[in-house]
CSV table of C-alpha atoms and ligand atoms in Angstrom, one decimal:
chain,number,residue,atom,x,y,z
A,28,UNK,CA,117.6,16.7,89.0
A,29,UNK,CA,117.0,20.2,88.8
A,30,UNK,CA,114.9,21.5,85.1
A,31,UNK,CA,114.6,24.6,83.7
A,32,UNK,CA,112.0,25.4,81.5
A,33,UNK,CA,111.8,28.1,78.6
A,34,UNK,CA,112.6,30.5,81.6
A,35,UNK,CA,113.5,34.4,80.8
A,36,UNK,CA,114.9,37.1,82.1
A,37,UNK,CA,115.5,40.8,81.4
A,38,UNK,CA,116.5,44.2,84.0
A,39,UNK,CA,115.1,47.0,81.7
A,40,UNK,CA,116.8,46.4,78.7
A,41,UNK,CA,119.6,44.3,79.3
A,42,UNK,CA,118.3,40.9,78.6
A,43,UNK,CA,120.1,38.0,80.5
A,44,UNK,CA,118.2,35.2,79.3
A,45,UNK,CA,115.8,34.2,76.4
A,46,UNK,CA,114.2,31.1,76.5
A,47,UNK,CA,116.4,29.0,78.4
A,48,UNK,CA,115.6,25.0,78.8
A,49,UNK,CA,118.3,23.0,80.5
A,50,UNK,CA,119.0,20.8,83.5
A,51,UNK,CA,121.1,20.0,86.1
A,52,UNK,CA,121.9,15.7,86.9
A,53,UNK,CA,122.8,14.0,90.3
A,54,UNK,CA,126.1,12.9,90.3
A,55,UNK,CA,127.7,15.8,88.1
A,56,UNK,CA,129.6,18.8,89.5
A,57,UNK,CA,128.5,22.1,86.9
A,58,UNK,CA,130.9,25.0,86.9
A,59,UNK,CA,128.1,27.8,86.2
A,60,UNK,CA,130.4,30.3,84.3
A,61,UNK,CA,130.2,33.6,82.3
A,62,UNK,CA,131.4,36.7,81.9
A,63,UNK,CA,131.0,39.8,84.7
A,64,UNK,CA,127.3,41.0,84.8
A,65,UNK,CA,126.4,38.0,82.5
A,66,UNK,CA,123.6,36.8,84.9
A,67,UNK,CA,125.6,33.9,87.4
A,68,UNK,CA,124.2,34.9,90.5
A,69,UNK,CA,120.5,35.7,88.7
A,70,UNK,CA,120.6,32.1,87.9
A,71,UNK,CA,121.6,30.6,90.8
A,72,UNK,CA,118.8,32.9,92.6
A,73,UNK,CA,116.3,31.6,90.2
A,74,UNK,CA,117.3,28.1,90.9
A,75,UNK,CA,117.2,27.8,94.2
A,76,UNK,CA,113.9,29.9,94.2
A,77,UNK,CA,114.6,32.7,96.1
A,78,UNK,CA,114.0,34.6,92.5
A,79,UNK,CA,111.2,33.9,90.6
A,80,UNK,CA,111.3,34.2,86.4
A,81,UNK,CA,109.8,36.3,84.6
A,82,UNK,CA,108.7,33.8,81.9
A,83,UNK,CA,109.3,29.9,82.5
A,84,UNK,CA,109.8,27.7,85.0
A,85,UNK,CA,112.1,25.8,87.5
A,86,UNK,CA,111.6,22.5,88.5
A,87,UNK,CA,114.0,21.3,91.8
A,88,UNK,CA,114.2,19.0,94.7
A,89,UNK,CA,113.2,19.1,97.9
A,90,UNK,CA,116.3,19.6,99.8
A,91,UNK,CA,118.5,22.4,98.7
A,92,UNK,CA,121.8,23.2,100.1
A,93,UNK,CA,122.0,27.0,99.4
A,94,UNK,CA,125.2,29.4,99.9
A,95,UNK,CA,123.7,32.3,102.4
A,96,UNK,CA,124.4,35.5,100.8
A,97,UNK,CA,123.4,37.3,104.0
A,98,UNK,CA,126.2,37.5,107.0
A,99,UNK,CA,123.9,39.1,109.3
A,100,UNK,CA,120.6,36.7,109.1
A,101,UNK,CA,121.7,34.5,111.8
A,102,UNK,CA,124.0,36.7,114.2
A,103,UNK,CA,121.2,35.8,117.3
A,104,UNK,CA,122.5,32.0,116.9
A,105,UNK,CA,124.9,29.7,118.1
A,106,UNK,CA,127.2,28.9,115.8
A,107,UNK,CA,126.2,25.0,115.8
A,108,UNK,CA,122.7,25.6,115.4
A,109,UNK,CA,123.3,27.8,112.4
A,110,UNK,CA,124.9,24.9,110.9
A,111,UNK,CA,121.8,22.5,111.6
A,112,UNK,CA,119.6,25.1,110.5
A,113,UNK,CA,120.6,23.9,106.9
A,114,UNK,CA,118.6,21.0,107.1
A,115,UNK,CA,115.3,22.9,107.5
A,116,UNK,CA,112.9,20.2,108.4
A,117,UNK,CA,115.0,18.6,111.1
A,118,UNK,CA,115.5,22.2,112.6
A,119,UNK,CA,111.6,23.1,112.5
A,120,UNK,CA,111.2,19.4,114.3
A,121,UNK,CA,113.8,20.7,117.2
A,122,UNK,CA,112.2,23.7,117.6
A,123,UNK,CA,109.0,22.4,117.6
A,124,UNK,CA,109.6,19.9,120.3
A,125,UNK,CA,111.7,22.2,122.8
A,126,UNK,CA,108.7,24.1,122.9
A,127,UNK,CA,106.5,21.3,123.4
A,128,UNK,CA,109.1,20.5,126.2
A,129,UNK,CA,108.8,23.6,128.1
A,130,UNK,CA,105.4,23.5,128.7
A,131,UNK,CA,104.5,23.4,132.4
A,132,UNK,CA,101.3,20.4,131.6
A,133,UNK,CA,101.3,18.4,128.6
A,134,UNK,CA,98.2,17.0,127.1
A,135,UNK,CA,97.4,14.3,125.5
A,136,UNK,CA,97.7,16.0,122.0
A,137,UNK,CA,101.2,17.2,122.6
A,138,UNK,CA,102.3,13.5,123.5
A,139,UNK,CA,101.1,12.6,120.2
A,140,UNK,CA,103.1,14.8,118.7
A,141,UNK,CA,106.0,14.6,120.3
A,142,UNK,CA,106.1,11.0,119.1
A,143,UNK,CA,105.7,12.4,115.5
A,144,UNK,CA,108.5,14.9,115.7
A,145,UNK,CA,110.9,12.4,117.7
A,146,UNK,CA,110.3,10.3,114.9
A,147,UNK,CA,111.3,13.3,112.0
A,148,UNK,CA,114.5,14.1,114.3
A,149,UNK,CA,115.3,10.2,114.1
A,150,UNK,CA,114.9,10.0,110.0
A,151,UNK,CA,117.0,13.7,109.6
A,152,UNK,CA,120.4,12.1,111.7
A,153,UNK,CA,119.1,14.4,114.3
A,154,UNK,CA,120.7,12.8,117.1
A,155,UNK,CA,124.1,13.2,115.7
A,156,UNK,CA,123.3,16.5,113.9
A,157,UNK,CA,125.9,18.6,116.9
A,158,UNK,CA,128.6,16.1,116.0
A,159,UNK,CA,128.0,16.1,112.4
A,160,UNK,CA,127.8,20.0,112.6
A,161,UNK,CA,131.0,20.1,114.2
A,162,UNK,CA,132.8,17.9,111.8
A,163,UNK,CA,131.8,20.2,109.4
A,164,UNK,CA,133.1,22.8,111.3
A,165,UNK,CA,136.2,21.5,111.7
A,166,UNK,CA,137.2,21.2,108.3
A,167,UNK,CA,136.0,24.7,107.6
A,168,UNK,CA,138.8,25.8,110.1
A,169,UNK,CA,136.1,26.5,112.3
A,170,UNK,CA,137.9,26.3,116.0
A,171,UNK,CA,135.6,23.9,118.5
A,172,UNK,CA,135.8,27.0,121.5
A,173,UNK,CA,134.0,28.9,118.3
A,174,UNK,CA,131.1,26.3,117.9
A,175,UNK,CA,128.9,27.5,120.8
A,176,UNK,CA,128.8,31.0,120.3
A,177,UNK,CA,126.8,33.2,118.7
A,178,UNK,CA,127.7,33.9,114.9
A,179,UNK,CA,127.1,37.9,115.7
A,180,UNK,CA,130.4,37.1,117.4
A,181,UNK,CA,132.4,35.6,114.8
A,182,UNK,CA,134.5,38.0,112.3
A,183,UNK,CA,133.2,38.2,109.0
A,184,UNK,CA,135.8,35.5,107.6
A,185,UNK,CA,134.5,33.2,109.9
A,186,UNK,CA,130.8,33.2,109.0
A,187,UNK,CA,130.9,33.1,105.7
A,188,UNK,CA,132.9,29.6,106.5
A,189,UNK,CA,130.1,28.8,108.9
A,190,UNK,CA,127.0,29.6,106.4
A,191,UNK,CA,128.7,27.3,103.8
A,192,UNK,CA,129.3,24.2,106.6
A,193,UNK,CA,125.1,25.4,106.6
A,194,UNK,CA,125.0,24.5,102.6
A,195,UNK,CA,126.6,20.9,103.1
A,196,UNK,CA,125.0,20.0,105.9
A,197,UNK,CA,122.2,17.6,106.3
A,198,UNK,CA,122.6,15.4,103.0
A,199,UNK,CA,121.3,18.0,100.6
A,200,UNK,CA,119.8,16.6,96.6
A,201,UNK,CA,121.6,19.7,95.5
A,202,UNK,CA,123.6,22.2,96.3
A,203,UNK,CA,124.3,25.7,94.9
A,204,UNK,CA,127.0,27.6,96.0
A,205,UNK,CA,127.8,30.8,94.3
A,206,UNK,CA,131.5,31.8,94.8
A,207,UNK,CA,131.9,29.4,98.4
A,208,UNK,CA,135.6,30.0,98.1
A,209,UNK,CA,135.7,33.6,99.5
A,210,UNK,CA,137.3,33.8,102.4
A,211,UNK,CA,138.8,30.4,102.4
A,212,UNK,CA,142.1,29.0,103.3
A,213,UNK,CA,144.1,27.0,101.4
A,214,UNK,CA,143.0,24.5,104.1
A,215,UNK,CA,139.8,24.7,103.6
A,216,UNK,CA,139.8,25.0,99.6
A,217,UNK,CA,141.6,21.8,99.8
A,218,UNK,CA,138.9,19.9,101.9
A,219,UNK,CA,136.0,21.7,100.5
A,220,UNK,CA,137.3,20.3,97.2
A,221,UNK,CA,137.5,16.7,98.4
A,222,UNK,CA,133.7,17.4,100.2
A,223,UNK,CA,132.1,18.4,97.1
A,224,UNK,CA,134.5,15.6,95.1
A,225,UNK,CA,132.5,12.9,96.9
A,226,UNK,CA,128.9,14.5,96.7
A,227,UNK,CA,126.3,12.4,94.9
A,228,UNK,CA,123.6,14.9,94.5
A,229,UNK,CA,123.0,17.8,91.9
A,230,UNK,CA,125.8,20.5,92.3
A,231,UNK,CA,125.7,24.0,90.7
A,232,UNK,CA,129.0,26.3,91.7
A,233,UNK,CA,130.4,29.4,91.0
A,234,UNK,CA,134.2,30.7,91.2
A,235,UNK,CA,136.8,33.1,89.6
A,236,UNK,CA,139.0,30.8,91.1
A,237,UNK,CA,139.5,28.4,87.8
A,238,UNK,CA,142.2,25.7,89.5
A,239,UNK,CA,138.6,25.5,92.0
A,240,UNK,CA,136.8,24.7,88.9
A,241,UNK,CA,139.1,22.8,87.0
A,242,UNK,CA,139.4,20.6,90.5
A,243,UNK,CA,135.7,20.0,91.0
A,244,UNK,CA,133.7,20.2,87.6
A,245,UNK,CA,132.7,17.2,85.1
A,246,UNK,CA,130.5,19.7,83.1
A,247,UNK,CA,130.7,23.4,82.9
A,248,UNK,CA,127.5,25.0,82.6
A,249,UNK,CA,128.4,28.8,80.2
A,250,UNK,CA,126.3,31.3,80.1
A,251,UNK,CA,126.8,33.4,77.1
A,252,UNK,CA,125.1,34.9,74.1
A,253,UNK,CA,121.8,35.1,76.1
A,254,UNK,CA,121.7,31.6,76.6
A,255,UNK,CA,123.4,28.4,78.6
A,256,UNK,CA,125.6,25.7,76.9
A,257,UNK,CA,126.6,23.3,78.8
A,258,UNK,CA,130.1,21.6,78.0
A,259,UNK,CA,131.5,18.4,79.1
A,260,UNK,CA,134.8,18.5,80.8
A,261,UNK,CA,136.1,20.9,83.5
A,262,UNK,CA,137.0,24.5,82.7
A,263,UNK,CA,140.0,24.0,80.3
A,264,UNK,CA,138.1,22.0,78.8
A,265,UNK,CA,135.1,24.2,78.1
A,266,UNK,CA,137.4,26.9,76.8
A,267,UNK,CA,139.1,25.0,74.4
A,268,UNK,CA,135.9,23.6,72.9
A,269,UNK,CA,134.8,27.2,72.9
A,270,UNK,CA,137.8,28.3,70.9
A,271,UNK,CA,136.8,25.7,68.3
A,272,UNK,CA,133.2,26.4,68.0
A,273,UNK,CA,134.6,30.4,67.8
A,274,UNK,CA,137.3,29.3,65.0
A,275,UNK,CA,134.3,27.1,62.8
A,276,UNK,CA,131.8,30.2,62.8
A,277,UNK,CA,135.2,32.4,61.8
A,278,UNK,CA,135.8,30.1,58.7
A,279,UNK,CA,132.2,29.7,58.1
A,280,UNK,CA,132.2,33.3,57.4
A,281,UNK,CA,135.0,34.2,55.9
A,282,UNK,CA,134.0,31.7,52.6
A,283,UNK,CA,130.4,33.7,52.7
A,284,UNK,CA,132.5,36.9,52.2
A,285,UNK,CA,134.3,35.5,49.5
A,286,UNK,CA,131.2,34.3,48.1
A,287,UNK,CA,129.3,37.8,48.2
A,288,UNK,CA,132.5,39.8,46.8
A,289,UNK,CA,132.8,37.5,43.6
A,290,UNK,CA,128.8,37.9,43.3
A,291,UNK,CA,129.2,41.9,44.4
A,292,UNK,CA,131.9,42.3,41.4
A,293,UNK,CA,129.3,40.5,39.0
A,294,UNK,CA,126.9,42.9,40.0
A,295,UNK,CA,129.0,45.7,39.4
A,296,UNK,CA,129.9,44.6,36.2
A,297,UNK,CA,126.8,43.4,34.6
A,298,UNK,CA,123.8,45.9,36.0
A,299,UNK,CA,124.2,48.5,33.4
A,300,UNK,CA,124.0,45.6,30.9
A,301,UNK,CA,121.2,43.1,29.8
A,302,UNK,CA,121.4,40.3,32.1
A,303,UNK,CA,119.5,41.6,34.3
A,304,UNK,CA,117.7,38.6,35.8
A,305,UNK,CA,121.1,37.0,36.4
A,306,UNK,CA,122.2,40.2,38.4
A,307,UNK,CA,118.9,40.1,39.9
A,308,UNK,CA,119.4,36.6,40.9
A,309,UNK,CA,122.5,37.7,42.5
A,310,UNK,CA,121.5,39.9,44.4
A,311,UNK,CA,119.0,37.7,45.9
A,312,UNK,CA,122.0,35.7,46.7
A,313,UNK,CA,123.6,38.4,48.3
A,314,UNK,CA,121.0,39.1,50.2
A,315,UNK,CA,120.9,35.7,51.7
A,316,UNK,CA,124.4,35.6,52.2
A,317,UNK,CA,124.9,38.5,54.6
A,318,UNK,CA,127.4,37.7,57.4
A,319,UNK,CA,125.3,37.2,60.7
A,320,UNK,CA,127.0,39.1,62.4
A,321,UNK,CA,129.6,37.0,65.1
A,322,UNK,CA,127.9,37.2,68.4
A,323,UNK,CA,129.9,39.0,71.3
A,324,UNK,CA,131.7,36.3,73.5
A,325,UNK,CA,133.6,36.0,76.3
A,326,UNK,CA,136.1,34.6,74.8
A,327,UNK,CA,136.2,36.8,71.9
A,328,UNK,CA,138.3,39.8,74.3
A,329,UNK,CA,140.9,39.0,75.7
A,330,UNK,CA,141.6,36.5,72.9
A,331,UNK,CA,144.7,34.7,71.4
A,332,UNK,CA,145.1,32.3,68.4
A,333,UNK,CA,148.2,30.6,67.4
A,334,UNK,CA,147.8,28.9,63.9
A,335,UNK,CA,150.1,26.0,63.7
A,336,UNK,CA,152.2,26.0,60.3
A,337,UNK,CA,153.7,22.7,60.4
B,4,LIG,N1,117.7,43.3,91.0
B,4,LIG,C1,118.3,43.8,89.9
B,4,LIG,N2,117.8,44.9,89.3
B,4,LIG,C2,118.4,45.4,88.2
B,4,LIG,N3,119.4,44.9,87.6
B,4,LIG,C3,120.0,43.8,88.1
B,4,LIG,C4,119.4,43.2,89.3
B,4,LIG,N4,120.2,42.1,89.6
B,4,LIG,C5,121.1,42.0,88.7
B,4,LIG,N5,121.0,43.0,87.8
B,4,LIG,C6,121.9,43.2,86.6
B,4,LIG,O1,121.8,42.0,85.9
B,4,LIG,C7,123.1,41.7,85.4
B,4,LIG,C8,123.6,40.3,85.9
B,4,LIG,O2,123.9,40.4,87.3
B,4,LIG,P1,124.5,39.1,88.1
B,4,LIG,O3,123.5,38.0,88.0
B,4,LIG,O4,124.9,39.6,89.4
B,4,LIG,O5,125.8,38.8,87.2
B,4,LIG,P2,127.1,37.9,87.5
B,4,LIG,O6,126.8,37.2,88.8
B,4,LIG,O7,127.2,37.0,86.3
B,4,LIG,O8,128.2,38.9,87.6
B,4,LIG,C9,124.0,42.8,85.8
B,4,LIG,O9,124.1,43.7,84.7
B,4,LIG,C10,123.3,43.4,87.0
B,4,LIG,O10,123.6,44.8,87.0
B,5,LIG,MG1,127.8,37.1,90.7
């Protein structure tokens, strides 16, 4: 479960959010959606922690699977280890005994914790992590004579492909993955699809590509007005529901304006006269009536209604 607490966020003056609370349950798939410059990647950087809010808080597992945003942090590795470098406290355990191994004496200490590490590397599937790296790979269309070499080697395609097989590796309790589909095959869409399909843990994922959402999401999570509303359904879905919402506020405020006109005309009428405590009244009324204005939405431009006659 991933919670999000009152948290806000503004750059200068643009505000991005105000007082969100939400959160995030195992077992569902969230589209994170919005409009350009809404604030998708902002979230997704303030839930897995690499940003912190400005008001609020973030509550998340332990175990994150997180899309790299940076091609060029790992170019020194092999490709494999780059992989198992997603699960972080299997690879500090591996690097922690190699270096215990290379010492020319051991003492008594260092057998100690040996044992300790051996026994981390045994509860993080480290002694299949190279296999289970590679089938990861694999269905990345990631070639095997690729896998041992360094990813400074690999063309930029390539790495991107390599740092998301680094997301889903090592049984993550959530995973956040802004926009994974860049630079994907069709291939590789396909089988990612079926990956994240099966995944029991919290995901969070971005895409302009909406068949990817539509393919993946139970819930779409839309970010909008300054706020998050989370919708049931995939991304169809959301948008249609949307629509409705858009179309209820519409009707809801076309009545007020027919309501202030008649009173607006009574007004007009009557002020010069001597009901003036029922034109007062009125415009009291009025006052209360004003149309709040119709938020700006996403789906507000480009936007098409059909009313259906019969
Ligand atoms: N570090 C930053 N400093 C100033 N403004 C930023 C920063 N990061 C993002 N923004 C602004 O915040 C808004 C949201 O950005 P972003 O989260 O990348 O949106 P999205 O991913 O939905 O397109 C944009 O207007 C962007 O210019
Ligand atoms: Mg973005």
């Amino acid at each position: 479960m991933i919670s999000v607490s009152n948290v806000s966020m503004r750059y200068g003056a643009k505000v991005l959010f105000d007082e969100v609370s939400t959160s995030f349950t195992p077992g569902k798939r969230y589209g994170l959606t919005g409009p350009n410059g809404a604030g998708k990647s902002t979230f997704m950087n303030l839930l897995t922690g690499e940003l912190e809010p400005q008001k609020g808080s973030v509550v998340r597992p332990r175990k994150l699977g997180v899309l790299s945003q940076d091609q060029f942090a790992y170019d020194q590795y092999r490709v494999l280890d780059t992989v198992i470098m997603g699960n972080k406290r299997l690879w500090a355990a591996l690097v922690e005994r190699d270096e215990i191994y290379a010492k020319a004496e051991m003492t008594d200490a260092d057998g100690m914790k040996l044992g300790e590490l051996e026994g981390v590397v045994g509860e993080e599937d480290g002694y299949t992590a190279e296999a289970d790296a590679a089938i990861l790979l694999q269905g990345l269309d990631i070639p095997q004579e690729c896998h041992e070499r360094k990813m400074g080697e690999l063309q930029g395609g390539q790495k991107v492909r390599v740092l998301l097989a680094q997301a889903l590796f090592g049984h993550p309790q959530a995973l956040l993955l802004d926009e994974p589909t860049n630079h994907l095959d069709l291939d590789s869409i396909h089988w990612l699809k079926s990956f994240l399909n099966d995944y029991e843990g919290v995901l969070i994922v971005t895409s302009h590509d909406r068949h990817f959402l539509n393919g993946i999401c139970t819930h779409i999570a839309d970010i909008d007005y300054e706020t998050i509303i989370t919708y049931t359904g995939t991304y169809d879905d959301m948008v249609v529901a949307k629509t409705q919402i858009r179309s209820q506020i519409e009707g809801q405020n076309a009545q007020r304006e027919k309501k202030i006109a008649q009173l607006n005309d009574f007004i007009a009428r009557f002020s010069a006269g001597t009901r003036s405590s029922q034109v007062q009244s009125r415009r009291k009324e009025v006052e209360r009536l004003q149309v709040t204005e119709l938020a700006k939405s996403n789906i507000q431009r480009p936007f098409l209604k059909f009313e259906q006659k019969r």
